[in-house]
Amino acid sequence: MAEVLITGANRGIGLALVRSLAMRGDRIHATCRRPAEAVELKALAASPGFAVEVIGMDVADPGSIRAAAAALAGQPIDILVNNAGVLGPERQSTLDIDFDGWLRTFEINTISPLRVVQAFLANLRLSAAAKILTVSSRMGSLAYNRSDRIAYRSSKSAVNKVMQGLATDLRGEGIAVSVVHPGWVATDMGGTGADLSPDVSAAGIVRVIDKMRAKDSPRFYNYDGSELPW
Ligand SMILES: NC(=O)c1ccc[n+]([C@@H]2O[C@H](COP(=O)([O-])OP(=O)(O)OC[C@H]3O[C@@H](n4cnc5c(N)ncnc54)[C@H](OP(=O)(O)O)[C@@H]3O)[C@@H](O)[C@H]2O)c1
């Protein structure tokens, strides 16, 4: 039984991860920015046999992150999944970009994952073999040369770099750090034409979590366990 913290757990891939991990008996600290509106998540938390605690946390608000960390002070966390993310503004081509929207995208997709890790690092250090997995995207791979959605792509390229550095800094403590591409998933972000259901993607991500080891990190995993070029 692992203690797991997930961000953006109220819908999409985050919600499917809560379901998948809770079904196998893990204990989930499921965070989302508006718990009062998280109807599906609260229904999961009320399911018999599921150990799911819903916690309010807006990853773009440092005070909110601090408050969530204070609520869990002294409790070990074995697995932290940075899942919360945004696609970014309407206008995001290199020739016509909404700069404020790009900054906001960076704040949520790039800066917040590290802010969350730092806030919960004391909890992770209480685990015998902690794991930090950030849900990134193949769209951020420098080997994938496309120019659409450049705000989103650059935010994911940057979070990959941040997590690569974090892996180096935490490897000696036995904490594994990697990033994962969840596939093209039918969520509000991925749209209805996507390849995978959230449950299939989440099942793959859970297998990735299980094979993460500090000595092997960092890796850029695809949801199916294969590896992607950074
Ligand atoms: N779907 C895909 O095909 C795909 C492909 C590659 C990568 N990804 C990545 O997978 C992750 C999950 O995406 P998804 O497809 O499940 O997207 P989604 O359905 O749009 O869900 C996004 C989640 O992030 C949360 N979030 C956004 N801003 C937040 C904030 N400031 N604080 C806390 N939570 C916040 C949302 O909460 P609210 O409900 O409060 O907005 C929601 O729970 C993202 O990092 C995304 O970039 C998705």
Short mmCIF file of C-alpha atoms and ligand atoms in Angstrom, two decimals:
data_model
loop_
_atom_site.label_atom_id
_atom_site.label_comp_id
_atom_site.label_asym_id
_atom_site.label_seq_id
_atom_site.Cartn_x
_atom_site.Cartn_y
_atom_site.Cartn_z
CA MET A 1 0.00 0.00 0.00
CA ALA A 2 1.54 3.27 -1.12
CA GLU A 3 0.72 6.81 -0.01
CA VAL A 4 0.13 8.84 -3.19
CA LEU A 5 -0.39 12.54 -3.83
CA ILE A 6 -1.89 13.57 -7.18
CA THR A 7 -2.49 17.10 -8.48
CA GLY A 8 -5.41 17.96 -10.77
CA ALA A 9 -7.23 14.86 -9.52
CA ASN A 10 -10.80 16.02 -10.22
CA ARG A 11 -11.07 15.14 -13.92
CA GLY A 12 -9.30 13.65 -16.92
CA ILE A 13 -6.12 11.65 -16.43
CA GLY A 14 -5.78 12.71 -12.78
CA LEU A 15 -9.20 11.31 -11.87
CA ALA A 16 -8.45 8.06 -13.74
CA LEU A 17 -5.15 7.75 -11.84
CA VAL A 18 -6.99 8.12 -8.53
CA ARG A 19 -9.40 5.34 -9.57
CA SER A 20 -6.65 3.04 -10.82
CA LEU A 21 -4.41 3.44 -7.74
CA ALA A 22 -7.27 3.33 -5.22
CA MET A 23 -8.57 0.11 -6.81
CA ARG A 24 -5.33 -1.67 -5.99
CA GLY A 25 -5.39 -0.44 -2.40
CA ASP A 26 -3.15 2.61 -2.44
CA ARG A 27 -4.06 5.55 -0.22
CA ILE A 28 -4.60 8.69 -2.28
CA HIS A 29 -4.30 12.33 -1.29
CA ALA A 30 -6.25 13.65 -4.28
CA THR A 31 -5.75 17.37 -4.73
CA CYS A 32 -7.79 19.75 -6.86
CA ARG A 33 -8.40 23.47 -6.82
CA ARG A 34 -12.18 23.38 -6.22
CA PRO A 35 -13.10 20.40 -4.01
CA ALA A 36 -16.69 21.64 -3.65
CA GLU A 37 -17.21 21.14 -7.40
CA ALA A 38 -15.26 17.86 -7.67
CA VAL A 39 -18.37 15.69 -7.83
CA GLU A 40 -16.83 12.61 -9.50
CA LEU A 41 -13.75 12.69 -7.26
CA LYS A 42 -15.85 12.95 -4.13
CA ALA A 43 -17.98 10.04 -5.33
CA LEU A 44 -14.78 7.97 -5.72
CA ALA A 45 -13.66 9.02 -2.24
CA ALA A 46 -16.97 7.78 -0.85
CA SER A 47 -16.68 4.38 -2.57
CA PRO A 48 -16.43 1.49 -0.10
CA GLY A 49 -12.89 0.16 0.21
CA PHE A 50 -11.27 3.22 -1.38
CA ALA A 51 -8.83 5.28 0.71
CA VAL A 52 -9.13 8.65 -1.04
CA GLU A 53 -8.84 11.98 0.74
CA VAL A 54 -9.81 15.11 -1.24
CA ILE A 55 -7.60 18.12 -0.54
CA GLY A 56 -7.91 21.64 -1.97
CA MET A 57 -4.78 22.81 -3.78
CA ASP A 58 -4.40 25.31 -6.61
CA VAL A 59 -0.95 24.61 -8.02
CA ALA A 60 -0.71 28.18 -9.32
CA ASP A 61 -1.12 29.57 -5.79
CA PRO A 62 1.93 29.15 -3.52
CA GLY A 63 -0.17 29.84 -0.41
CA SER A 64 -2.57 27.08 -1.36
CA ILE A 65 0.32 24.64 -1.89
CA ARG A 66 1.79 25.58 1.51
CA ALA A 67 -1.58 25.05 3.20
CA ALA A 68 -1.98 21.59 1.62
CA ALA A 69 1.56 20.64 2.67
CA ALA A 70 0.88 21.85 6.22
CA ALA A 71 -2.21 19.63 6.35
CA LEU A 72 -0.05 16.59 5.50
CA ALA A 73 2.96 17.51 7.66
CA GLY A 74 4.73 14.48 9.10
CA GLN A 75 2.97 11.99 6.82
CA PRO A 76 5.10 9.95 4.39
CA ILE A 77 4.35 10.24 0.68
CA ASP A 78 5.68 7.41 -1.50
CA ILE A 79 4.48 8.67 -4.89
CA LEU A 80 3.89 12.25 -6.02
CA VAL A 81 2.23 12.70 -9.41
CA ASN A 82 2.35 16.19 -10.90
CA ASN A 83 -0.60 15.84 -13.26
CA ALA A 84 -2.30 19.28 -13.26
CA GLY A 85 -1.72 21.12 -16.51
CA VAL A 86 -3.20 23.49 -19.06
CA LEU A 87 -3.06 23.67 -22.85
CA GLY A 88 -2.52 27.41 -22.76
CA PRO A 89 -3.95 30.40 -24.61
CA GLU A 90 -5.84 30.48 -27.91
CA ARG A 91 -3.08 32.37 -29.72
CA GLN A 92 0.20 30.50 -29.35
CA SER A 93 2.15 30.52 -32.58
CA THR A 94 5.67 31.99 -32.72
CA LEU A 95 4.28 34.66 -35.06
CA ASP A 96 1.25 35.56 -32.95
CA ILE A 97 1.28 34.64 -29.27
CA ASP A 98 -0.63 35.73 -26.20
CA PHE A 99 2.40 36.44 -24.00
CA ASP A 100 0.43 36.69 -20.75
CA GLY A 101 -1.24 33.37 -21.52
CA TRP A 102 2.16 31.84 -22.23
CA LEU A 103 3.45 33.04 -18.85
CA ARG A 104 0.41 31.53 -17.13
CA THR A 105 1.02 28.26 -19.00
CA PHE A 106 4.61 28.24 -17.77
CA GLU A 107 3.49 28.97 -14.25
CA ILE A 108 1.16 25.96 -14.15
CA ASN A 109 2.99 23.45 -16.36
CA THR A 110 6.62 24.24 -15.52
CA ILE A 111 7.06 26.15 -12.27
CA SER A 112 4.25 24.62 -10.21
CA PRO A 113 5.46 21.00 -10.47
CA LEU A 114 8.76 21.97 -8.82
CA ARG A 115 6.99 24.17 -6.28
CA VAL A 116 4.78 21.20 -5.35
CA VAL A 117 7.80 18.89 -5.06
CA GLN A 118 9.63 21.33 -2.80
CA ALA A 119 6.55 21.75 -0.60
CA PHE A 120 6.19 17.97 -0.13
CA LEU A 121 9.88 17.01 -0.12
CA ALA A 122 9.88 16.45 3.65
CA ASN A 123 6.99 13.95 3.17
CA LEU A 124 8.80 12.20 0.30
CA ARG A 125 11.95 11.90 2.44
CA LEU A 126 9.91 9.92 5.00
CA SER A 127 9.33 7.20 2.37
CA ALA A 128 11.78 4.31 1.94
CA ALA A 129 11.82 4.72 -1.87
CA ALA A 130 9.90 7.78 -2.99
CA LYS A 131 8.94 8.46 -6.61
CA ILE A 132 8.11 11.74 -8.34
CA LEU A 133 6.42 11.50 -11.73
CA THR A 134 5.44 14.56 -13.76
CA VAL A 135 2.89 14.18 -16.52
CA SER A 136 4.59 15.91 -19.41
CA SER A 137 3.92 15.52 -23.13
CA ARG A 138 5.63 14.21 -26.22
CA MET A 139 4.82 17.68 -27.62
CA GLY A 140 7.68 18.95 -25.43
CA SER A 141 10.29 16.59 -26.88
CA LEU A 142 13.06 18.59 -28.58
CA ALA A 143 13.28 15.76 -31.10
CA TYR A 144 9.67 16.40 -32.22
CA ASN A 145 9.97 19.43 -34.46
CA ARG A 146 6.52 20.96 -34.79
CA SER A 147 5.58 24.61 -34.26
CA ASP A 148 1.90 24.51 -33.28
CA ARG A 149 0.97 25.18 -29.63
CA ILE A 150 4.39 26.59 -28.88
CA ALA A 151 3.40 27.89 -25.42
CA TYR A 152 2.33 24.39 -24.37
CA ARG A 153 5.27 22.67 -26.09
CA SER A 154 7.85 24.98 -24.53
CA SER A 155 6.30 24.62 -21.06
CA LYS A 156 6.58 20.83 -21.30
CA SER A 157 10.15 20.95 -22.73
CA ALA A 158 11.06 23.14 -19.77
CA VAL A 159 9.44 20.95 -17.15
CA ASN A 160 11.30 17.98 -18.63
CA LYS A 161 14.56 19.86 -18.06
CA VAL A 162 13.55 20.82 -14.52
CA MET A 163 12.70 17.21 -13.67
CA GLN A 164 15.93 15.97 -15.26
CA GLY A 165 17.83 18.29 -12.92
CA LEU A 166 15.73 17.28 -9.94
CA ALA A 167 16.43 13.61 -10.65
CA THR A 168 20.15 14.33 -10.52
CA ASP A 169 19.78 16.24 -7.26
CA LEU A 170 17.66 13.56 -5.54
CA ARG A 171 19.19 10.34 -6.91
CA GLY A 172 21.64 10.11 -4.00
CA GLU A 173 18.70 10.13 -1.57
CA GLY A 174 17.08 7.20 -3.37
CA ILE A 175 14.20 9.30 -4.75
CA ALA A 176 13.25 8.45 -8.34
CA VAL A 177 12.22 11.28 -10.66
CA SER A 178 10.89 10.89 -14.19
CA VAL A 179 8.41 12.36 -16.69
CA VAL A 180 5.72 10.56 -18.68
CA HIS A 181 3.76 11.18 -21.88
CA PRO A 182 0.26 9.86 -21.17
CA GLY A 183 -0.58 9.24 -24.84
CA TRP A 184 -3.25 11.18 -26.69
CA VAL A 185 -6.09 10.85 -24.22
CA ALA A 186 -9.82 11.62 -24.52
CA THR A 187 -10.15 14.29 -21.84
CA ASP A 188 -11.26 17.92 -21.94
CA MET A 189 -7.71 18.69 -23.07
CA GLY A 190 -7.25 15.80 -25.51
CA GLY A 191 -10.70 16.04 -27.11
CA THR A 192 -13.09 13.33 -28.20
CA GLY A 193 -11.02 12.16 -31.19
CA ALA A 194 -8.11 11.02 -29.02
CA ASP A 195 -6.56 7.53 -29.18
CA LEU A 196 -6.89 6.42 -25.55
CA SER A 197 -9.42 6.46 -22.75
CA PRO A 198 -8.25 8.03 -19.48
CA ASP A 199 -8.43 4.60 -17.81
CA VAL A 200 -6.11 2.96 -20.39
CA SER A 201 -3.65 5.84 -20.08
CA ALA A 202 -3.80 5.72 -16.27
CA ALA A 203 -3.22 1.95 -16.21
CA GLY A 204 -0.08 2.49 -18.31
CA ILE A 205 1.12 5.32 -16.07
CA VAL A 206 0.66 3.11 -13.00
CA ARG A 207 2.89 0.45 -14.62
CA VAL A 208 5.46 3.18 -15.33
CA ILE A 209 5.35 4.27 -11.66
CA ASP A 210 5.92 0.67 -10.58
CA LYS A 211 9.07 0.35 -12.65
CA MET A 212 10.61 3.70 -11.65
CA ARG A 213 13.89 3.38 -9.71
CA ALA A 214 16.17 6.15 -8.45
CA LYS A 215 19.22 4.52 -10.01
CA ASP A 216 17.56 4.61 -13.46
CA SER A 217 16.22 8.15 -13.28
CA PRO A 218 15.55 10.42 -15.04
CA ARG A 219 13.60 8.78 -17.86
CA PHE A 220 11.09 10.23 -20.33
CA TYR A 221 8.55 7.42 -20.49
CA ASN A 222 5.67 6.89 -22.86
CA TYR A 223 2.53 5.63 -21.08
CA ASP A 224 3.23 2.14 -22.49
CA GLY A 225 6.59 1.94 -20.69
CA SER A 226 8.74 2.60 -23.75
CA GLU A 227 11.09 5.58 -23.69
CA LEU A 228 10.90 8.83 -25.65
CA PRO A 229 13.73 11.14 -26.72
CA TRP A 230 14.07 14.21 -24.50
N1 LIG B 1 -5.06 14.61 -22.81
C1 LIG B 1 -3.97 14.43 -23.53
O1 LIG B 1 -4.03 13.94 -24.68
C2 LIG B 1 -2.62 14.78 -22.96
C3 LIG B 1 -1.50 14.54 -23.78
C4 LIG B 1 -0.23 14.84 -23.26
C5 LIG B 1 -0.11 15.35 -21.97
N2 LIG B 1 -1.23 15.59 -21.21
C6 LIG B 1 -1.02 16.12 -19.86
O2 LIG B 1 -1.74 15.34 -18.94
C7 LIG B 1 -2.08 16.12 -17.78
C8 LIG B 1 -3.57 15.96 -17.49
O3 LIG B 1 -4.27 16.40 -18.63
P1 LIG B 1 -5.79 16.01 -18.95
O4 LIG B 1 -5.82 15.56 -20.35
O5 LIG B 1 -6.36 15.17 -17.89
O6 LIG B 1 -6.41 17.48 -18.93
P2 LIG B 1 -7.79 18.05 -18.39
O7 LIG B 1 -8.86 17.05 -18.57
O8 LIG B 1 -7.90 19.39 -19.03
O9 LIG B 1 -7.51 18.23 -16.82
C9 LIG B 1 -6.55 19.13 -16.37
C10 LIG B 1 -6.46 19.02 -14.87
O10 LIG B 1 -5.49 19.97 -14.42
C11 LIG B 1 -6.11 20.74 -13.39
N3 LIG B 1 -5.55 22.07 -13.25
C12 LIG B 1 -5.36 23.03 -14.17
N4 LIG B 1 -4.89 24.14 -13.59
C13 LIG B 1 -4.78 23.89 -12.26
C14 LIG B 1 -4.37 24.62 -11.13
N5 LIG B 1 -3.97 25.90 -11.23
N6 LIG B 1 -4.37 24.02 -9.91
C15 LIG B 1 -4.78 22.74 -9.78
N7 LIG B 1 -5.22 21.99 -10.82
C16 LIG B 1 -5.21 22.55 -12.05
C17 LIG B 1 -7.57 20.81 -13.81
O11 LIG B 1 -8.35 21.26 -12.72
P3 LIG B 1 -9.69 22.20 -12.94
O12 LIG B 1 -10.82 21.25 -13.21
O13 LIG B 1 -9.78 22.94 -11.64
O14 LIG B 1 -9.40 23.08 -14.11
C18 LIG B 1 -7.80 19.36 -14.19
O15 LIG B 1 -7.95 18.57 -13.06
C19 LIG B 1 -1.67 17.56 -18.12
O16 LIG B 1 -0.45 17.85 -17.51
C20 LIG B 1 -1.52 17.54 -19.64
O17 LIG B 1 -0.65 18.51 -20.12
C21 LIG B 1 -2.48 15.31 -21.68
#
